[in-house]
Amino acid sequence: MLSIDRSIVEAIVAHARRDHPDEACGVVAGPAGADTPTRHIPMVNAARSMTFYEFDSMEQLRVWREMDDRDEEPAVIYHSHTATEAYPSRTDVSFAGEPGAHYLLVSTRDPDTEEIRSFRIVDGVVTEEPIRIVDATVDPNAVQSYMFGQSPATVDYECSGS
Amino acid sequence: MAIEVRIPTILRSYTGGAKVVEGTGDSLNDLLSDLDGKYSGLRGRLITDQGALHRFVNVYVNDEDVRFLGALDAKLSDGDTVTILPAVAGGAFGFAAAAAIIGHGAAAAAIIGHGAAVAASPADRASAAR
């Protein structure tokens, strides 16, 4: 289960829409060990491609050091697919190097539909997990659960991740 | 004095969980050989069978990417800090095409190594059903 603040999800979707048709990518850092994404860091896609993304190595060093200094870790690593579904490609799985992170995928293939899904990728094995959007701006005690499907009106898949 | 080496999460299984280790060597190549003596297998995760640095591992000496310092030949001095980070990369591209674009046989080998685990993914089943 990925719990994430609505404002962060909105910022990630906005980033993905802004960079469309290129793939967008970034990180949400969170306190080490807390499994809570709190600080959204949009990253440059050094590949500037519609089908590939890669963090700029120098920007990555700076951001990873900053996380280290703040005792944070990459809670979420996100990127967009701009013409295909929000599911990890073989390429994504092969290069997934942060076993502790939630891999969040956004598809921008439909301009009117939000398609956001979250996965764990450990040792080449993909496990989908539910996303819980926390609406901190409305009422910190009120938490609503959503399952993102491929259409905004219905949930058309289920997953049993924790 | 020695060279401080920062190990990423995914490679800490080789260092008994240690985040920072120390090694010696006049070049990155020497350092990795020295480390492999203490943390067997670590070098193999960073170097291809052809003896080059993996395309999708970032190694830095202090604030510089070693790709700009001669890669494995990068010179090291006592007191330097070497940081290893897994590159963050991916995308919608099929793996063969991505490997071709990357132009790196080792990347393709790494991908194919994972291929079996991914081949039966729901995405593949879904696209096969379409």
JSON list of C-alpha atoms in Angstrom, two decimals, chain A residues 33-148:
[
{"chain": "A", "resi": 33, "resn": "GLY", "atom": "CA", "xyz": [12.16, 4.19, 7.59]},
{"chain": "A", "resi": 34, "resn": "ALA", "atom": "CA", "xyz": [8.81, 5.98, 7.68]},
{"chain": "A", "resi": 35, "resn": "ASP", "atom": "CA", "xyz": [7.57, 4.84, 4.24]},
{"chain": "A", "resi": 36, "resn": "THR", "atom": "CA", "xyz": [5.89, 8.23, 3.89]},
{"chain": "A", "resi": 37, "resn": "PRO", "atom": "CA", "xyz": [6.52, 10.37, 0.81]},
{"chain": "A", "resi": 38, "resn": "THR", "atom": "CA", "xyz": [6.68, 14.04, 1.82]},
{"chain": "A", "resi": 39, "resn": "ARG", "atom": "CA", "xyz": [8.99, 16.01, -0.49]},
{"chain": "A", "resi": 40, "resn": "HIS", "atom": "CA", "xyz": [8.33, 16.07, -4.24]},
{"chain": "A", "resi": 41, "resn": "ILE", "atom": "CA", "xyz": [11.45, 16.47, -6.40]},
{"chain": "A", "resi": 42, "resn": "PRO", "atom": "CA", "xyz": [10.77, 16.65, -10.16]},
{"chain": "A", "resi": 43, "resn": "MET", "atom": "CA", "xyz": [13.87, 15.43, -12.02]},
{"chain": "A", "resi": 44, "resn": "VAL", "atom": "CA", "xyz": [15.17, 16.17, -15.51]},
{"chain": "A", "resi": 45, "resn": "ASN", "atom": "CA", "xyz": [14.73, 13.34, -18.00]},
{"chain": "A", "resi": 46, "resn": "ALA", "atom": "CA", "xyz": [18.27, 13.28, -19.39]},
{"chain": "A", "resi": 47, "resn": "ALA", "atom": "CA", "xyz": [17.08, 11.03, -22.23]},
{"chain": "A", "resi": 48, "resn": "ARG", "atom": "CA", "xyz": [14.39, 13.57, -23.29]},
{"chain": "A", "resi": 49, "resn": "SER", "atom": "CA", "xyz": [12.53, 10.75, -24.96]},
{"chain": "A", "resi": 50, "resn": "MET", "atom": "CA", "xyz": [8.94, 9.67, -25.52]},
{"chain": "A", "resi": 51, "resn": "THR", "atom": "CA", "xyz": [9.86, 6.08, -24.65]},
{"chain": "A", "resi": 52, "resn": "PHE", "atom": "CA", "xyz": [12.76, 6.26, -22.22]},
{"chain": "A", "resi": 53, "resn": "TYR", "atom": "CA", "xyz": [13.77, 8.14, -19.12]},
{"chain": "A", "resi": 54, "resn": "GLU", "atom": "CA", "xyz": [17.00, 8.46, -17.24]},
{"chain": "A", "resi": 55, "resn": "PHE", "atom": "CA", "xyz": [17.92, 10.69, -14.34]},
{"chain": "A", "resi": 56, "resn": "ASP", "atom": "CA", "xyz": [20.79, 13.07, -15.04]},
{"chain": "A", "resi": 57, "resn": "SER", "atom": "CA", "xyz": [23.70, 11.53, -13.12]},
{"chain": "A", "resi": 58, "resn": "MET", "atom": "CA", "xyz": [24.89, 14.81, -11.58]},
{"chain": "A", "resi": 59, "resn": "GLU", "atom": "CA", "xyz": [21.39, 15.87, -10.55]},
{"chain": "A", "resi": 60, "resn": "GLN", "atom": "CA", "xyz": [20.87, 12.44, -9.05]},
{"chain": "A", "resi": 61, "resn": "LEU", "atom": "CA", "xyz": [24.07, 12.74, -6.98]},
{"chain": "A", "resi": 62, "resn": "ARG", "atom": "CA", "xyz": [22.97, 16.13, -5.67]},
{"chain": "A", "resi": 63, "resn": "VAL", "atom": "CA", "xyz": [19.46, 14.94, -4.81]},
{"chain": "A", "resi": 64, "resn": "TRP", "atom": "CA", "xyz": [20.62, 11.65, -3.24]},
{"chain": "A", "resi": 65, "resn": "ARG", "atom": "CA", "xyz": [23.17, 13.53, -1.10]},
{"chain": "A", "resi": 66, "resn": "GLU", "atom": "CA", "xyz": [20.54, 16.00, -0.04]},
{"chain": "A", "resi": 67, "resn": "MET", "atom": "CA", "xyz": [18.27, 13.12, 1.01]},
{"chain": "A", "resi": 68, "resn": "ASP", "atom": "CA", "xyz": [21.18, 11.59, 2.93]},
{"chain": "A", "resi": 69, "resn": "ASP", "atom": "CA", "xyz": [21.85, 14.88, 4.73]},
{"chain": "A", "resi": 70, "resn": "ARG", "atom": "CA", "xyz": [18.17, 15.18, 5.68]},
{"chain": "A", "resi": 71, "resn": "ASP", "atom": "CA", "xyz": [17.96, 11.53, 6.75]},
{"chain": "A", "resi": 72, "resn": "GLU", "atom": "CA", "xyz": [15.50, 10.82, 3.96]},
{"chain": "A", "resi": 73, "resn": "GLU", "atom": "CA", "xyz": [15.18, 8.06, 1.41]},
{"chain": "A", "resi": 74, "resn": "PRO", "atom": "CA", "xyz": [13.48, 7.83, -2.00]},
{"chain": "A", "resi": 75, "resn": "ALA", "atom": "CA", "xyz": [9.99, 6.73, -0.88]},
{"chain": "A", "resi": 76, "resn": "VAL", "atom": "CA", "xyz": [8.56, 7.05, -4.38]},
{"chain": "A", "resi": 77, "resn": "ILE", "atom": "CA", "xyz": [10.27, 6.96, -7.79]},
{"chain": "A", "resi": 78, "resn": "TYR", "atom": "CA", "xyz": [7.85, 7.98, -10.52]},
{"chain": "A", "resi": 79, "resn": "HIS", "atom": "CA", "xyz": [7.79, 8.29, -14.27]},
{"chain": "A", "resi": 80, "resn": "SER", "atom": "CA", "xyz": [5.24, 8.58, -17.01]},
{"chain": "A", "resi": 81, "resn": "HIS", "atom": "CA", "xyz": [4.38, 6.45, -19.99]},
{"chain": "A", "resi": 82, "resn": "THR", "atom": "CA", "xyz": [2.98, 8.72, -22.66]},
{"chain": "A", "resi": 83, "resn": "ALA", "atom": "CA", "xyz": [1.37, 6.27, -25.10]},
{"chain": "A", "resi": 84, "resn": "THR", "atom": "CA", "xyz": [0.96, 3.06, -23.13]},
{"chain": "A", "resi": 85, "resn": "GLU", "atom": "CA", "xyz": [-0.53, 1.85, -19.87]},
{"chain": "A", "resi": 86, "resn": "ALA", "atom": "CA", "xyz": [0.82, 2.72, -16.42]},
{"chain": "A", "resi": 87, "resn": "TYR", "atom": "CA", "xyz": [2.44, -0.68, -15.93]},
{"chain": "A", "resi": 88, "resn": "PRO", "atom": "CA", "xyz": [6.19, -1.31, -15.59]},
{"chain": "A", "resi": 89, "resn": "SER", "atom": "CA", "xyz": [7.80, -2.28, -18.89]},
{"chain": "A", "resi": 90, "resn": "ARG", "atom": "CA", "xyz": [10.56, -4.86, -18.99]},
{"chain": "A", "resi": 91, "resn": "THR", "atom": "CA", "xyz": [12.97, -1.97, -19.21]},
{"chain": "A", "resi": 92, "resn": "ASP", "atom": "CA", "xyz": [11.54, -0.47, -16.01]},
{"chain": "A", "resi": 93, "resn": "VAL", "atom": "CA", "xyz": [11.88, -3.78, -14.20]},
{"chain": "A", "resi": 94, "resn": "SER", "atom": "CA", "xyz": [15.44, -4.37, -15.38]},
{"chain": "A", "resi": 95, "resn": "PHE", "atom": "CA", "xyz": [16.67, -1.02, -14.19]},
{"chain": "A", "resi": 96, "resn": "ALA", "atom": "CA", "xyz": [14.74, -0.84, -10.92]},
{"chain": "A", "resi": 97, "resn": "GLY", "atom": "CA", "xyz": [17.53, -0.34, -8.39]},
{"chain": "A", "resi": 98, "resn": "GLU", "atom": "CA", "xyz": [15.72, 0.86, -5.27]},
{"chain": "A", "resi": 99, "resn": "PRO", "atom": "CA", "xyz": [14.04, -2.15, -3.66]},
{"chain": "A", "resi": 100, "resn": "GLY", "atom": "CA", "xyz": [12.60, 0.00, -0.87]},
{"chain": "A", "resi": 101, "resn": "ALA", "atom": "CA", "xyz": [10.84, 2.47, -3.16]},
{"chain": "A", "resi": 102, "resn": "HIS", "atom": "CA", "xyz": [7.30, 2.57, -4.48]},
{"chain": "A", "resi": 103, "resn": "TYR", "atom": "CA", "xyz": [7.49, 2.76, -8.26]},
{"chain": "A", "resi": 104, "resn": "LEU", "atom": "CA", "xyz": [4.67, 5.07, -9.31]},
{"chain": "A", "resi": 105, "resn": "LEU", "atom": "CA", "xyz": [3.63, 5.15, -12.95]},
{"chain": "A", "resi": 106, "resn": "VAL", "atom": "CA", "xyz": [1.43, 7.75, -14.58]},
{"chain": "A", "resi": 107, "resn": "SER", "atom": "CA", "xyz": [0.03, 7.30, -18.07]},
{"chain": "A", "resi": 108, "resn": "THR", "atom": "CA", "xyz": [-0.71, 10.47, -20.02]},
{"chain": "A", "resi": 109, "resn": "ARG", "atom": "CA", "xyz": [-2.00, 8.63, -23.10]},
{"chain": "A", "resi": 110, "resn": "ASP", "atom": "CA", "xyz": [-5.54, 9.98, -22.46]},
{"chain": "A", "resi": 111, "resn": "PRO", "atom": "CA", "xyz": [-5.65, 13.75, -21.87]},
{"chain": "A", "resi": 112, "resn": "ASP", "atom": "CA", "xyz": [-8.84, 13.50, -19.78]},
{"chain": "A", "resi": 113, "resn": "THR", "atom": "CA", "xyz": [-8.18, 10.43, -17.65]},
{"chain": "A", "resi": 114, "resn": "GLU", "atom": "CA", "xyz": [-5.79, 10.07, -14.75]},
{"chain": "A", "resi": 115, "resn": "GLU", "atom": "CA", "xyz": [-4.11, 6.70, -14.77]},
{"chain": "A", "resi": 116, "resn": "ILE", "atom": "CA", "xyz": [-1.85, 6.24, -11.76]},
{"chain": "A", "resi": 117, "resn": "ARG", "atom": "CA", "xyz": [-0.62, 2.93, -10.42]},
{"chain": "A", "resi": 118, "resn": "SER", "atom": "CA", "xyz": [1.99, 1.89, -7.89]},
{"chain": "A", "resi": 119, "resn": "PHE", "atom": "CA", "xyz": [4.32, -1.10, -7.80]},
{"chain": "A", "resi": 120, "resn": "ARG", "atom": "CA", "xyz": [7.07, -2.71, -5.81]},
{"chain": "A", "resi": 121, "resn": "ILE", "atom": "CA", "xyz": [9.89, -3.99, -7.98]},
{"chain": "A", "resi": 122, "resn": "VAL", "atom": "CA", "xyz": [12.27, -6.30, -6.11]},
{"chain": "A", "resi": 123, "resn": "ASP", "atom": "CA", "xyz": [14.72, -8.71, -7.76]},
{"chain": "A", "resi": 124, "resn": "GLY", "atom": "CA", "xyz": [12.93, -8.41, -11.09]},
{"chain": "A", "resi": 125, "resn": "VAL", "atom": "CA", "xyz": [9.51, -9.23, -9.66]},
{"chain": "A", "resi": 126, "resn": "VAL", "atom": "CA", "xyz": [6.69, -6.69, -10.03]},
{"chain": "A", "resi": 127, "resn": "THR", "atom": "CA", "xyz": [3.94, -6.50, -7.41]},
{"chain": "A", "resi": 128, "resn": "GLU", "atom": "CA", "xyz": [1.13, -4.00, -7.81]},
{"chain": "A", "resi": 129, "resn": "GLU", "atom": "CA", "xyz": [-0.15, -2.32, -4.67]},
{"chain": "A", "resi": 130, "resn": "PRO", "atom": "CA", "xyz": [-3.15, -0.11, -3.86]},
{"chain": "A", "resi": 131, "resn": "ILE", "atom": "CA", "xyz": [-2.70, 3.65, -3.58]},
{"chain": "A", "resi": 132, "resn": "ARG", "atom": "CA", "xyz": [-4.32, 5.49, -0.69]},
{"chain": "A", "resi": 133, "resn": "ILE", "atom": "CA", "xyz": [-4.64, 9.20, -1.29]},
{"chain": "A", "resi": 134, "resn": "VAL", "atom": "CA", "xyz": [-4.52, 11.18, 1.92]},
{"chain": "A", "resi": 135, "resn": "ASP", "atom": "CA", "xyz": [-6.42, 14.44, 1.81]},
{"chain": "A", "resi": 136, "resn": "ALA", "atom": "CA", "xyz": [-4.39, 16.39, 4.33]},
{"chain": "A", "resi": 137, "resn": "THR", "atom": "CA", "xyz": [-5.60, 19.74, 3.05]},
{"chain": "A", "resi": 138, "resn": "VAL", "atom": "CA", "xyz": [-9.24, 19.02, 3.85]},
{"chain": "A", "resi": 139, "resn": "ASP", "atom": "CA", "xyz": [-9.09, 17.25, 7.18]},
{"chain": "A", "resi": 140, "resn": "PRO", "atom": "CA", "xyz": [-6.00, 15.49, 8.47]},
{"chain": "A", "resi": 141, "resn": "ASN", "atom": "CA", "xyz": [-8.16, 12.89, 10.21]},
{"chain": "A", "resi": 142, "resn": "ALA", "atom": "CA", "xyz": [-10.26, 12.05, 7.18]},
{"chain": "A", "resi": 143, "resn": "VAL", "atom": "CA", "xyz": [-8.61, 9.50, 4.96]},
{"chain": "A", "resi": 144, "resn": "GLN", "atom": "CA", "xyz": [-10.21, 8.16, 1.82]},
{"chain": "A", "resi": 145, "resn": "SER", "atom": "CA", "xyz": [-9.13, 5.14, -0.12]},
{"chain": "A", "resi": 146, "resn": "TYR", "atom": "CA", "xyz": [-9.15, 4.95, -3.89]},
{"chain": "A", "resi": 147, "resn": "MET", "atom": "CA", "xyz": [-8.22, 2.29, -6.33]},
{"chain": "A", "resi": 148, "resn": "PHE", "atom": "CA", "xyz": [-7.10, 3.75, -9.60]}
]
